[in-house]
């Protein structure tokens, strides 16, 4: 019985939160977590790349591609954050269901993009580190691993696409007619 | 005198010749004996040489095998294994004993190795890696030591024998080429001198005889002349003859 | 967090892992070994090595080259690599790297103790120690006359101290004891290393425990074979086996009572990974066992490189370098001793 009451109180809390809060958190998550993913990926790749380049300096410029792939993840986050932020409009009826829907969809798309980019960044980073190591051992492996890396970085794009579609549904009620 | 190096400086007399002849006999005897010894030594020398060649060939192979056994031990047990083995050793297990052998009066040193029993250290060396290789290496080197000792013994005998043969040969040659010819020359010389003396004596006797003969003939001729003159004086000049005798008598008187 | 090392491993270990993989690329390949086998003299060997990582180390060596010089320089290269990595490493990798050197440390301690017993000069002994197993107070080992003193004065400050607790009981040091002491220490070391790797967890634990288990099993087999026909009793033999690995515990019981090589073979045939090793040897032949074990070890060490984000690569690299030094020693000895026909008997190809 207590649980039900507790649950109802919490759901009520969501009902009484402004959709702008959700939208803002969504935007923040989208860029923040994406950058976290990118940064994580870059240090995984980067530390390996530095070490591997001591023995085989030729790999540095080629393997910057891995770093760039990770960087792209952060850019996805930024782009989506900008798109989401353009969706955020002023409204006089913040607790209108339409407003609530818009707020939730911006929140969700932020989470989608953020976490998709986080794992994408990790994935690309780990593959990038392996790529640097294998390239240092055998330069013919670079292209093969790059293909895998491209697939990995495509994962982030899925999140971006879904996030954009989702955010496109957000519309804010205009002034009362 | 040109041939003085070739003979002894002795007074050529019969007695001296007797002495020198005795010496020559001694020298010949000695020469024969030394020659025999030299032959015996040379035979031994050849045998040792043959053995040395054999042992050396064998040693080459054994050393090669043992060096390689060491490599194998080092390969399996690690490079440090030799130090571990070194440090485990206090005294030598295999020792060398020397004794002498007599070949025709030449004392040859002979070495032989023997191992002190109960010294089985290093048994557990390389327990966790390469113990067997170490044992193999050990036995290989023990074999190498054996052949080395044998070779050392042979080599020393070889050198000693070489020296001995050289000395003996020098003596043989000295007897043959210097002492004996010198003695022979001396004998020859003494004989020659004695002959010379004899011949001189004979010639002198001859000369004396000839002189005597001449004197006798002279006397005879003189006598003959006197006789002729006497006979002639007897015929005509008897007075003269008397006169001469008278003159002599006169002279005597005069004195 | 098994399987998730990839996420955080590179914070501390990424750079060094890449470096050690770079070093691994410098290991001699089959082609290199082929060239080295064609050499006619040690100078040829040097010439071939000039193109490899050993080039700078051998470049200034004067021409009449000795095998020991080559081995020394190869070891030098390994030690330099090791020290470079150790200075860069952070916890727990630095501890891991130190663990790798403890094996040599044990050897050095035992060498010095043996030398001291026979009253050798300590400085002479120090030169013979493996450079990977040096520690600061090693020279003071010479003062000790018995184990208790050795432990109290010197070893208590070294990382080896815990390992001595097992063999501290024997009061006097003689030659038999020393070899047993070495193996007891090594056993304690392996077990400690094993526990440490398990504590590290993840791929490191999986791979390292496998490698260490192999090492422990190999030692068990070698100790068994080498102690056949010696004064070592079965109980003592049993005590020298490490308490982990594929053979633990039932295989150890069987090995402890083996009296000849074929019984060992019979025991090992029950363990499929070792069956293949023993299958290569003909019956009654134990000569090539060491090489077969080396080959298997190298195979396993190479497999450690197949996976990323774990510490076993460091262990594998050090071990492979040691194997390579052994290979080079073998090749140069064969070349120097004109035993070209045997040259392939000792080489364990790494790649």
XYZ file of C-alpha atoms in Angstrom:
783
model
C 0.000 0.000 0.000
C 2.810 2.300 0.940
C 4.522 1.642 -2.361
C 1.459 2.701 -4.332
C 1.223 5.937 -2.433
C 4.941 6.528 -2.896
C 4.657 5.839 -6.593
C 1.687 8.147 -7.016
C 3.502 10.959 -5.269
C 6.463 10.578 -7.561
C 4.377 10.469 -10.710
C 2.634 13.545 -9.475
C 6.011 15.175 -9.107
C 6.642 14.545 -12.790
C 3.246 16.055 -13.613
C 4.051 19.194 -11.733
C 7.492 19.640 -13.268
C 7.747 22.170 -16.015
C 8.332 20.635 -19.485
C 11.047 23.251 -19.917
C 12.988 21.494 -17.222
C 12.781 18.248 -19.170
C 13.728 19.973 -22.404
C 16.716 21.662 -20.838
C 17.871 18.434 -19.191
C 17.460 16.628 -22.518
C 19.590 19.188 -24.310
C 22.205 19.053 -21.589
C 22.313 15.255 -21.656
C 22.589 15.200 -25.409
C 25.702 17.328 -25.551
C 27.136 16.350 -22.187
C 27.002 12.600 -22.493
C 28.064 12.726 -26.124
C 31.145 14.680 -25.163
C 31.773 12.252 -22.330
C 31.618 9.389 -24.834
C 33.862 11.209 -27.271
C 36.381 12.096 -24.620
C 36.407 8.550 -23.289
C 36.946 7.188 -26.770
C 39.684 9.674 -27.503
C 41.699 8.844 -24.415
C 41.391 5.127 -25.074
C 42.591 5.630 -28.616
C 44.998 8.394 -27.783
C 46.968 6.717 -25.037
C 47.420 3.623 -27.166
C 48.271 5.683 -30.211
C 51.006 7.553 -28.382
C 52.531 4.351 -27.147
C 52.313 2.576 -30.460
C 53.688 5.545 -32.362
C 56.983 5.328 -30.469
C 57.873 2.210 -32.365
C 56.045 3.006 -35.629
C 55.812 6.765 -36.112
C 54.161 6.300 -39.506
C 50.837 5.376 -37.880
C 50.184 8.734 -36.229
C 48.621 10.641 -39.099
C 46.622 7.656 -40.320
C 45.266 6.864 -36.922
C 44.149 10.398 -36.328
C 41.088 9.133 -38.213
C 40.134 7.148 -35.123
C 40.397 10.260 -33.018
C 38.357 12.141 -35.577
C 35.677 9.447 -35.482
C 35.478 9.890 -31.735
C 35.413 13.621 -32.176
C 32.503 13.214 -34.630
C 30.501 11.673 -31.817
C 30.832 14.852 -29.812
C 29.848 16.841 -32.903
C 26.690 14.702 -33.265
C 25.827 15.596 -29.691
C 26.408 19.267 -30.298
C 24.366 19.228 -33.513
C 21.470 17.444 -31.860
C 21.710 19.761 -28.889
C 21.411 22.744 -31.234
C 18.481 21.167 -33.066
C 16.758 20.403 -29.767
C 17.427 23.851 -28.548
C 15.796 25.370 -31.653
C 12.712 23.286 -30.849
C 12.437 24.929 -27.496
C 9.859 27.681 -27.855
C 8.185 29.980 -25.492
C 4.627 29.127 -24.511
C 2.014 30.518 -22.234
C 0.527 27.124 -21.418
C 3.378 25.068 -20.054
C 1.141 22.380 -18.565
C -0.912 21.857 -21.685
C -0.600 18.188 -22.754
C 1.032 19.286 -25.982
C 3.658 21.149 -24.037
C 4.190 18.203 -21.780
C 4.619 15.948 -24.816
C 7.114 18.356 -26.363
C 9.086 18.519 -23.154
C 9.219 14.739 -22.816
C 10.182 14.199 -26.423
C 13.050 16.668 -26.172
C 14.111 14.961 -22.930
C 13.950 11.523 -24.523
C 15.785 12.528 -27.662
C 18.490 14.077 -25.510
C 18.853 10.796 -23.583
C 18.815 8.753 -26.795
C 21.473 10.838 -28.466
C 23.561 11.178 -25.354
C 23.742 7.512 -24.467
C 23.935 6.328 -28.073
C 26.895 8.612 -28.526
C 28.447 7.536 -25.239
C 28.578 3.894 -26.216
C 29.426 4.783 -29.798
C 32.336 6.851 -28.546
C 33.535 3.984 -26.349
C 33.163 1.533 -29.208
C 35.061 3.704 -31.635
C 37.669 4.443 -29.026
C 38.337 0.794 -28.243
C 38.410 -0.172 -31.894
C 40.597 2.844 -32.546
C 43.062 1.672 -29.947
C 43.135 -1.808 -31.446
C 43.479 -0.204 -34.855
C 46.527 1.734 -33.743
C 48.112 -1.404 -32.299
C 47.417 -3.523 -35.346
C 48.532 -0.818 -37.727
C 51.787 -0.565 -35.852
C 52.318 -4.324 -36.262
C 51.031 -4.662 -39.810
C 49.982 -1.739 -41.929
C 47.683 -3.813 -44.149
C 45.340 -4.292 -41.205
C 44.559 -0.599 -40.957
C 41.919 -0.457 -43.674
C 40.208 -3.604 -42.428
C 39.872 -2.298 -38.925
C 38.855 1.097 -40.222
C 35.788 -0.540 -41.809
C 34.812 -1.923 -38.413
C 35.403 1.446 -36.899
C 33.087 3.051 -39.474
C 30.376 0.578 -38.533
C 30.943 1.463 -34.917
C 30.688 5.138 -35.544
C 27.471 4.550 -37.516
C 25.878 3.460 -34.242
C 25.989 7.009 -33.043
C 24.225 8.138 -36.168
C 21.282 5.830 -35.408
C 20.823 7.622 -32.118
C 21.130 10.975 -33.830
C 18.488 10.044 -36.461
C 16.037 8.704 -33.909
C 16.681 11.683 -31.691
C 16.025 14.164 -34.492
C 12.857 12.365 -35.585
C 11.680 12.279 -32.034
C 12.376 15.911 -31.427
C 10.625 16.859 -34.649
C 7.370 15.734 -33.035
C 7.736 18.351 -30.390
C 5.462 21.303 -30.874
C 4.517 23.925 -28.429
C 0.940 25.231 -28.162
C 0.729 28.724 -29.509
C -1.142 31.518 -27.733
C -4.763 30.634 -26.853
C -7.166 31.222 -29.647
C 150.124 -29.901 -38.500
C 146.834 -30.016 -40.447
C 145.359 -33.222 -39.083
C 145.884 -32.439 -35.425
C 142.075 -32.117 -34.782
C 141.572 -35.542 -36.074
C 143.901 -37.272 -33.761
C 145.051 -37.205 -30.215
C 148.210 -35.477 -29.299
C 150.215 -38.393 -28.125
C 153.715 -39.593 -28.261
C 153.810 -42.224 -30.938
C 154.997 -45.203 -29.097
C 153.936 -48.769 -29.029
C 152.601 -48.419 -25.472
C 150.477 -45.436 -26.394
C 149.160 -47.325 -29.334
C 148.123 -50.106 -27.051
C 146.240 -47.677 -24.839
C 144.538 -45.962 -27.792
C 143.546 -49.266 -29.270
C 141.904 -50.235 -26.021
C 140.014 -46.958 -26.063
C 138.847 -47.574 -29.586
C 137.464 -50.921 -28.608
C 135.611 -49.265 -25.716
C 134.216 -46.569 -27.971
C 132.951 -49.101 -30.480
C 131.241 -51.053 -27.769
C 129.657 -47.917 -26.349
C 128.541 -46.843 -29.766
C 126.793 -50.124 -30.341
C 125.042 -49.962 -27.007
C 123.929 -46.382 -27.479
C 122.713 -47.156 -30.945
C 120.550 -49.900 -29.536
C 119.165 -47.577 -26.888
C 118.454 -44.925 -29.448
C 116.582 -47.451 -31.558
C 114.525 -48.557 -28.591
C 113.695 -44.992 -27.692
C 112.784 -44.142 -31.258
C 110.442 -47.086 -31.348
C 108.782 -45.943 -28.158
C 108.693 -42.424 -29.516
C 106.901 -43.527 -32.654
C 104.381 -45.450 -30.605
C 103.682 -42.445 -28.424
C 103.414 -40.239 -31.467
C 100.820 -42.551 -32.910
C 98.931 -42.550 -29.643
C 99.120 -38.772 -29.444
C 97.694 -38.355 -32.892
C 94.905 -40.729 -31.986
C 94.256 -39.047 -28.656
C 94.279 -35.631 -30.235
C 91.740 -36.595 -32.808
C 89.626 -38.132 -30.107
C 90.071 -35.100 -27.931
C 88.898 -32.822 -30.710
C 85.686 -34.753 -30.948
C 85.172 -35.088 -27.233
C 85.877 -31.450 -26.540
C 83.473 -30.511 -29.280
C 80.818 -32.768 -27.816
C 81.333 -31.517 -24.293
C 81.323 -27.865 -25.327
C 78.080 -28.532 -27.079
C 76.696 -30.300 -24.035
C 77.456 -27.137 -22.111
C 75.557 -25.155 -24.713
C 72.620 -27.484 -24.338
C 72.714 -27.152 -20.579
C 72.877 -23.403 -20.837
C 70.034 -23.443 -23.298
C 67.697 -25.383 -21.075
C 68.803 -24.298 -17.644
C 69.614 -20.680 -18.373
C 72.844 -18.829 -18.817
C 73.484 -18.494 -15.104
C 73.767 -22.212 -14.623
C 77.534 -22.214 -14.923
C 77.884 -19.840 -12.000
C 75.586 -21.976 -9.901
C 77.709 -24.988 -10.701
C 80.905 -23.025 -10.023
C 79.740 -21.866 -6.655
C 78.740 -25.346 -5.628
C 82.237 -26.668 -6.042
C 84.788 -26.747 -3.257
C 87.433 -29.216 -4.286
C 88.092 -31.057 -7.464
C 86.509 -34.469 -7.683
C 88.854 -35.682 -10.353
C 92.490 -35.551 -9.443
C 95.683 -36.391 -11.285
C 98.428 -38.636 -9.979
C 101.916 -38.790 -11.484
C 104.220 -41.795 -11.576
C 107.318 -42.758 -13.503
C 107.944 -45.347 -16.125
C 111.322 -46.552 -17.227
C 111.988 -46.993 -20.920
C 115.598 -47.938 -21.755
C 116.899 -45.975 -18.820
C 114.800 -42.891 -19.562
C 112.323 -41.953 -16.844
C 109.003 -41.040 -18.370
C 106.395 -39.238 -16.286
C 102.911 -40.825 -16.520
C 99.741 -39.120 -15.335
C 96.602 -40.883 -14.371
C 93.350 -39.490 -13.044
C 91.241 -40.838 -10.250
C 88.038 -39.528 -8.779
C 87.396 -39.130 -5.129
C 84.313 -41.055 -4.304
C 81.370 -39.660 -2.446
C 81.521 -36.272 -4.088
C 78.208 -36.130 -5.862
C 77.274 -32.529 -5.493
C 75.326 -30.679 -8.120
C 72.946 -33.579 -8.228
C 69.948 -31.381 -7.789
C 71.210 -28.433 -9.777
C 68.671 -27.403 -12.331
C 65.984 -29.344 -10.549
C 63.247 -27.300 -12.065
C 64.797 -26.927 -15.477
C 67.541 -28.682 -17.365
C 68.807 -30.999 -14.654
C 69.306 -33.809 -17.116
C 71.262 -31.625 -19.499
C 73.497 -30.578 -16.656
C 74.172 -34.206 -15.758
C 74.893 -34.995 -19.406
C 77.196 -32.021 -19.604
C 78.942 -33.186 -16.450
C 79.612 -36.664 -17.797
C 80.766 -35.196 -21.110
C 83.300 -33.029 -19.359
C 84.480 -35.866 -17.155
C 85.237 -37.727 -20.345
C 87.036 -34.689 -21.677
C 89.153 -34.504 -18.529
C 90.056 -38.167 -18.909
C 91.258 -37.726 -22.440
C 93.067 -34.530 -21.497
C 94.951 -36.274 -18.725
C 95.876 -39.074 -21.076
C 97.017 -36.596 -23.651
C 99.015 -34.629 -21.087
C 100.749 -37.811 -20.019
C 101.519 -38.690 -23.622
C 102.731 -35.213 -24.427
C 105.093 -35.084 -21.460
C 106.470 -38.509 -22.320
C 106.816 -37.305 -25.865
C 108.855 -34.284 -24.864
C 111.024 -36.243 -22.419
C 111.616 -38.966 -24.956
C 112.408 -36.415 -27.588
C 115.044 -34.908 -25.346
C 116.422 -38.312 -24.452
C 116.586 -39.408 -28.070
C 118.351 -36.238 -29.013
C 120.965 -36.718 -26.309
C 121.481 -40.342 -27.204
C 121.748 -39.567 -30.871
C 124.191 -36.832 -30.162
C 126.287 -39.287 -28.207
C 126.055 -41.899 -30.921
C 127.041 -39.381 -33.516
C 129.797 -38.010 -31.385
C 131.192 -41.491 -30.891
C 130.760 -42.369 -34.500
C 131.942 -39.221 -36.137
C 134.433 -37.704 -33.702
C 135.789 -40.070 -31.096
C 136.131 -43.146 -33.215
C 137.776 -41.438 -36.217
C 140.033 -39.593 -33.897
C 141.151 -42.757 -32.213
C 141.513 -44.484 -35.528
C 143.516 -41.594 -36.851
C 145.690 -41.688 -33.813
C 146.333 -45.346 -34.312
C 147.059 -44.694 -37.919
C 149.357 -41.907 -37.022
C 151.190 -43.919 -34.452
C 151.540 -46.761 -36.891
C 152.797 -44.349 -39.540
C 155.280 -42.810 -37.176
C 156.529 -46.199 -36.100
C 156.936 -47.279 -39.717
C 158.790 -44.120 -40.445
C 161.162 -44.760 -37.598
C 161.767 -48.272 -38.787
C 162.411 -47.110 -42.286
C 164.852 -44.479 -41.059
C 166.702 -47.063 -39.033
C 166.920 -49.353 -42.009
C 168.181 -46.588 -44.250
C 170.743 -45.571 -41.708
C 171.916 -49.144 -41.423
C 172.098 -49.271 -45.161
C 174.091 -46.077 -45.257
C 176.474 -47.351 -42.630
C 176.904 -50.565 -44.534
C 177.579 -48.682 -47.738
C 180.115 -46.520 -46.073
C 181.808 -49.449 -44.518
C 181.925 -51.138 -47.877
C 183.403 -48.074 -49.454
C 186.063 -47.867 -46.784
C 186.908 -51.490 -47.229
C 187.165 -51.047 -50.955
C 189.324 -47.998 -50.514
C 191.639 -49.966 -48.250
C 191.764 -52.756 -50.736
C 192.580 -50.380 -53.549
C 195.236 -48.712 -51.495
C 196.738 -51.976 -50.572
C 196.730 -52.940 -54.160
C 198.512 -49.770 -55.151
C 201.058 -50.302 -52.474
C 201.585 -53.782 -53.627
C 202.069 -52.644 -57.192
C 204.442 -49.953 -56.209
C 206.348 -52.341 -54.045
C 206.607 -54.814 -56.790
C 207.760 -52.064 -59.104
C 210.235 -50.809 -56.553
C 211.394 -54.274 -56.016
C 212.212 -54.360 -59.627
C 214.001 -50.989 -60.058
C 213.526 -48.619 -57.340
C 214.199 -50.741 -54.330
C 216.328 -48.023 -52.911
C 213.521 -45.529 -53.046
C 211.451 -47.721 -51.038
C 214.207 -48.236 -48.627
C 214.959 -44.589 -48.817
C 211.447 -43.744 -47.817
C 211.593 -46.116 -44.982
C 215.059 -44.718 -44.172
C 213.689 -41.219 -44.446
C 211.046 -42.104 -41.975
C 213.621 -43.504 -39.802
C 215.483 -40.355 -40.323
C 212.678 -38.257 -39.302
C 212.323 -40.288 -36.241
C 215.878 -39.637 -35.660
C 215.393 -36.005 -36.290
C 212.784 -35.869 -33.586
C 34.125 -6.334 -13.908
C 35.147 -9.011 -16.301
C 35.103 -7.923 -19.910
C 34.922 -4.241 -19.194
C 38.642 -3.593 -18.833
C 38.464 -1.968 -22.203
C 36.682 0.966 -20.646
C 39.240 1.884 -18.028
C 42.387 -0.093 -18.767
C 43.874 2.581 -20.946
C 43.787 5.202 -18.195
C 46.954 3.721 -16.756
C 47.952 0.896 -18.978
C 47.170 1.991 -22.538
C 50.421 3.730 -23.223
C 52.560 0.960 -21.812
C 50.572 -1.745 -23.484
C 51.146 -0.063 -26.823
C 54.839 0.232 -25.996
C 55.178 -3.405 -25.067
C 53.413 -4.386 -28.257
C 55.883 -2.190 -30.064
C 58.699 -4.076 -28.388
C 57.037 -7.296 -29.394
C 57.221 -6.176 -33.015
C 60.978 -6.059 -32.492
C 61.216 -9.760 -31.697
C 63.019 -11.751 -34.328
C 60.838 -13.423 -36.905
C 61.172 -16.720 -38.711
C 62.864 -14.907 -41.607
C 65.422 -13.438 -39.232
C 66.135 -16.846 -37.791
C 66.510 -18.254 -41.282
C 69.110 -15.629 -42.052
C 70.882 -16.196 -38.763
C 71.066 -19.915 -39.425
C 72.980 -19.233 -42.629
C 75.719 -17.381 -40.785
C 79.271 -18.626 -41.043
C 80.790 -16.650 -38.214
C 79.780 -14.573 -35.245
C 80.499 -11.430 -37.200
C 77.853 -12.505 -39.677
C 75.466 -12.955 -36.784
C 76.300 -9.481 -35.613
C 75.730 -8.130 -39.096
C 72.296 -9.716 -39.251
C 71.414 -8.490 -35.815
C 72.463 -4.963 -36.744
C 69.217 -4.585 -38.668
C 67.137 -5.603 -35.644
C 66.504 -4.065 -32.251
C 69.810 -5.426 -31.064
C 71.717 -3.303 -33.571
C 72.535 -0.390 -31.252
C 73.595 -2.754 -28.497
C 76.045 -4.691 -30.630
C 77.220 -1.821 -32.827
C 80.176 -0.819 -30.692
C 81.434 -4.287 -29.929
C 84.954 -4.948 -31.223
C 85.250 -7.563 -33.865
C 86.387 -10.801 -32.208
C 82.913 -11.393 -30.877
C 82.082 -13.966 -28.226
C 78.848 -15.745 -27.575
C 78.776 -14.392 -24.071
C 78.976 -10.848 -25.407
C 75.981 -11.430 -27.641
C 73.970 -12.975 -24.817
C 75.022 -10.210 -22.469
C 73.910 -7.541 -24.884
C 70.587 -9.262 -25.521
C 69.984 -9.441 -21.793
C 70.962 -5.800 -21.558
C 68.321 -4.933 -24.117
C 65.711 -6.867 -22.157
C 66.704 -5.165 -18.924
C 66.580 -1.738 -20.522
C 63.110 -2.434 -21.878
C 61.997 -3.716 -18.526
C 63.336 -0.729 -16.634
C 61.782 1.643 -19.122
C 58.394 0.049 -18.596
C 58.830 -0.130 -14.840
C 59.570 3.555 -14.535
C 56.487 4.410 -16.598
C 54.176 2.031 -14.816
C 51.657 2.899 -12.145
C 49.938 0.604 -9.682
C 49.000 -2.194 -10.060
C 51.054 -2.630 -13.221
C 54.289 -1.709 -11.446
C 53.700 -4.420 -8.872
C 52.904 -6.825 -11.679
C 56.167 -5.971 -13.420
C 58.078 -6.377 -10.181
C 56.543 -9.785 -9.736
C 58.021 -10.794 -13.077
C 61.513 -10.052 -11.811
C 61.167 -11.978 -8.549
C 62.095 -15.237 -10.254
C 65.511 -13.826 -11.144
C 65.749 -12.298 -7.707
C 65.369 -15.745 -6.165
C 68.091 -17.069 -8.457
C 70.415 -14.250 -7.447
C 69.797 -14.705 -3.750
C 70.465 -18.410 -4.058
C 73.597 -17.789 -6.114
C 75.002 -15.366 -3.559
C 74.128 -17.613 -0.648
C 75.803 -20.561 -2.384
C 78.857 -18.460 -3.146
C 79.095 -17.208 0.395
C 78.932 -20.742 1.734
C 81.981 -21.547 -0.331
C 83.664 -18.306 0.683
C 83.744 -16.562 -2.639
C 84.181 -12.849 -3.089
C 80.824 -11.101 -3.018
C 81.707 -8.528 -5.636
C 82.704 -11.265 -7.995
C 79.378 -12.927 -7.346
C 77.464 -9.732 -7.926
C 78.801 -9.536 -11.445
C 77.369 -12.930 -12.179
C 73.887 -12.081 -10.980
C 71.110 -11.638 -13.468
C 70.577 -7.893 -13.870
C 66.812 -8.322 -13.812
C 66.899 -9.694 -10.291
C 69.077 -7.096 -8.606
C 67.945 -5.267 -5.517
C 69.646 -2.720 -3.319
C 70.641 -4.813 -0.385
C 71.801 -7.806 -2.411
C 75.461 -7.280 -1.515
C 74.716 -7.631 2.178
C 73.455 -11.164 1.636
C 76.989 -12.328 2.154
C 76.985 -11.643 5.877
C 74.432 -14.297 6.599
C 75.636 -17.659 7.851
C 72.355 -19.442 8.269
C 68.860 -19.048 6.983
C 67.436 -17.369 10.030
C 70.117 -14.705 9.930
C 69.678 -14.344 6.204
C 66.030 -13.722 6.699
C 66.370 -11.402 9.659
C 69.173 -9.225 8.309
C 68.509 -8.913 4.637
C 65.511 -10.536 3.142
C 62.979 -9.095 5.480
C 63.221 -5.834 3.573
C 62.905 -7.412 0.150
C 59.736 -8.547 -1.544
C 60.968 -12.112 -1.155
C 60.471 -12.095 2.587
C 57.074 -13.830 2.647
C 58.397 -16.679 0.511
C 61.011 -17.560 3.061
C 58.489 -18.371 5.702
C 58.052 -21.800 4.160
C 61.670 -22.851 4.162
C 62.866 -21.000 7.242
C 62.632 -24.213 9.206
C 65.843 -25.709 7.894
C 68.532 -24.200 10.020
C 71.763 -24.937 8.205
C 72.620 -24.259 4.615
C 74.226 -26.954 2.564
C 74.184 -27.706 -1.111
C 71.220 -30.016 -1.069
C 69.202 -27.601 1.009
C 70.031 -24.719 -1.246
C 68.602 -26.327 -4.329
C 65.521 -27.315 -2.383
C 65.347 -23.827 -0.931
C 65.450 -22.351 -4.406
C 62.570 -24.491 -5.506
C 60.561 -23.882 -2.350
C 61.025 -20.164 -2.844
C 60.042 -20.436 -6.447
C 56.974 -22.387 -5.535
C 55.947 -19.744 -2.999
C 56.647 -17.060 -5.561
C 54.525 -18.696 -8.222
C 51.657 -19.153 -5.807
C 51.887 -15.561 -4.689
C 52.003 -14.346 -8.266
C 49.011 -16.524 -9.031
C 47.023 -15.017 -6.177
C 48.034 -11.530 -7.213
C 46.816 -12.120 -10.769
C 43.558 -13.497 -9.510
C 43.132 -10.385 -7.450
C 43.690 -8.232 -10.516
C 40.776 -9.964 -12.181
C 39.488 -9.652 -15.706
C 41.415 -10.760 -18.734
C 44.670 -10.432 -16.821
C 43.550 -13.050 -14.344
C 42.300 -15.407 -17.051
C 45.402 -15.286 -19.179
C 48.012 -14.971 -16.475
C 46.564 -17.764 -14.408
C 46.679 -19.969 -17.448
C 50.304 -19.072 -18.128
C 51.317 -19.499 -14.512
C 49.467 -22.781 -14.273
C 51.441 -24.000 -17.251
C 54.647 -22.845 -15.623
C 53.719 -24.621 -12.397
C 52.854 -27.827 -14.237
C 56.047 -27.683 -16.237
C 58.050 -27.271 -13.068
C 56.236 -30.172 -11.477
C 57.091 -32.421 -14.417
C 60.692 -31.218 -14.581
C 61.225 -31.633 -10.866
C 59.832 -35.136 -11.098
C 62.036 -36.136 -14.002
C 65.154 -34.513 -12.610
C 64.742 -35.937 -9.150
C 64.377 -39.501 -10.342
C 67.380 -41.362 -9.035
C 68.512 -38.666 -6.615
C 68.350 -38.474 -2.866
C 65.202 -36.386 -2.971
C 62.445 -38.290 -1.250
C 58.939 -38.486 -2.590
C 57.547 -36.372 0.192
C 60.123 -33.673 -0.428
C 59.384 -33.852 -4.094
C 55.716 -33.481 -3.438
C 56.403 -30.388 -1.344
C 58.086 -28.629 -4.248
C 55.028 -28.713 -6.501
C 53.054 -25.488 -6.625
C 49.549 -25.730 -5.292
C 47.700 -24.726 -8.421
C 47.634 -25.574 -12.071
C 46.038 -28.250 -14.134
C 47.871 -31.044 -12.364
C 46.864 -29.907 -8.917
C 46.038 -31.907 -6.835
C 45.546 -35.381 -8.341
C 48.290 -35.127 -10.936
C 50.751 -34.140 -8.241
C 49.917 -37.221 -6.226
C 50.629 -39.359 -9.239
C 53.804 -37.507 -10.195
C 55.131 -37.759 -6.672
C 55.354 -41.525 -6.889
C 56.761 -41.762 -10.423
C 59.995 -43.686 -10.715
C 60.844 -43.354 -14.370
C 60.100 -41.264 -17.374
C 57.435 -43.543 -18.786
C 55.412 -43.326 -15.601
C 55.534 -39.555 -15.891
C 54.347 -39.909 -19.433
C 51.526 -42.147 -18.284
C 50.426 -39.538 -15.792
C 50.625 -36.696 -18.250
C 48.680 -38.554 -20.896
C 45.592 -38.044 -18.775
C 45.808 -34.310 -19.329
C 44.901 -33.429 -22.893
C 46.912 -30.178 -23.134
C 50.076 -32.034 -22.155
C 49.299 -35.164 -24.066
C 50.278 -33.433 -27.297
C 53.627 -32.436 -25.825
C 54.443 -35.946 -24.739
C 53.123 -37.375 -27.975
C 56.003 -35.651 -29.795
C 58.561 -37.591 -27.798
C 59.348 -41.166 -28.542
C 59.185 -43.626 -25.680
C 61.886 -43.429 -23.053
C 63.279 -40.232 -24.465
C 63.310 -37.229 -22.227
C 65.980 -35.153 -23.947
C 63.732 -33.121 -26.119
C 61.153 -32.550 -23.411
C 62.599 -29.190 -22.480
C 62.339 -27.990 -26.010
C 58.797 -29.291 -26.330
C 57.871 -27.388 -23.206
C 59.567 -24.288 -24.519
C 57.582 -24.540 -27.718
C 54.329 -24.957 -25.863
C 55.175 -22.059 -23.594
C 56.013 -19.810 -26.512
C 52.758 -20.762 -28.168
C 50.824 -19.837 -25.074
C 52.764 -16.629 -24.571
C 52.067 -15.601 -28.155
C 48.397 -16.186 -27.577
C 48.506 -13.666 -24.766
C 49.023 -11.021 -27.434
C 45.757 -11.944 -29.107
C 43.793 -10.113 -26.461
C 43.987 -6.479 -25.554
C 43.663 -4.590 -22.293
C 45.426 -6.934 -19.898
C 48.784 -7.227 -18.202
C 49.762 -10.663 -19.422
C 51.394 -9.059 -22.477
C 54.145 -7.694 -20.251
C 54.817 -11.099 -18.785
C 54.650 -12.663 -22.227
C 57.010 -10.108 -23.698
C 59.654 -10.592 -21.003
C 59.414 -14.353 -21.357
C 59.573 -14.238 -25.148
C 62.638 -12.031 -25.005
C 64.270 -14.516 -22.685
C 63.447 -17.283 -25.109
C 64.871 -15.194 -27.907
C 68.080 -14.674 -25.947
C 68.254 -18.434 -25.525
C 67.703 -18.883 -29.247
C 70.441 -16.420 -30.089
C 72.738 -18.084 -27.597
C 72.054 -21.407 -29.272
C 72.594 -20.042 -32.760
C 75.803 -18.262 -31.924
C 77.128 -21.268 -30.023
C 76.301 -23.486 -32.977
C 77.986 -21.068 -35.346
C 80.995 -20.655 -33.084
C 81.389 -24.375 -32.505
C 80.722 -25.272 -36.089
C 77.730 -27.447 -35.285
C 75.488 -26.173 -38.025
C 73.684 -29.481 -38.285
C 72.235 -29.061 -34.799
C 71.297 -25.432 -35.237
C 67.629 -26.135 -35.777
C 67.358 -28.272 -32.664
C 67.409 -25.352 -30.304
C 65.493 -22.625 -32.021
C 61.951 -22.044 -30.893
C 60.394 -19.823 -33.493
C 58.312 -17.113 -31.908
C 56.436 -15.928 -34.961
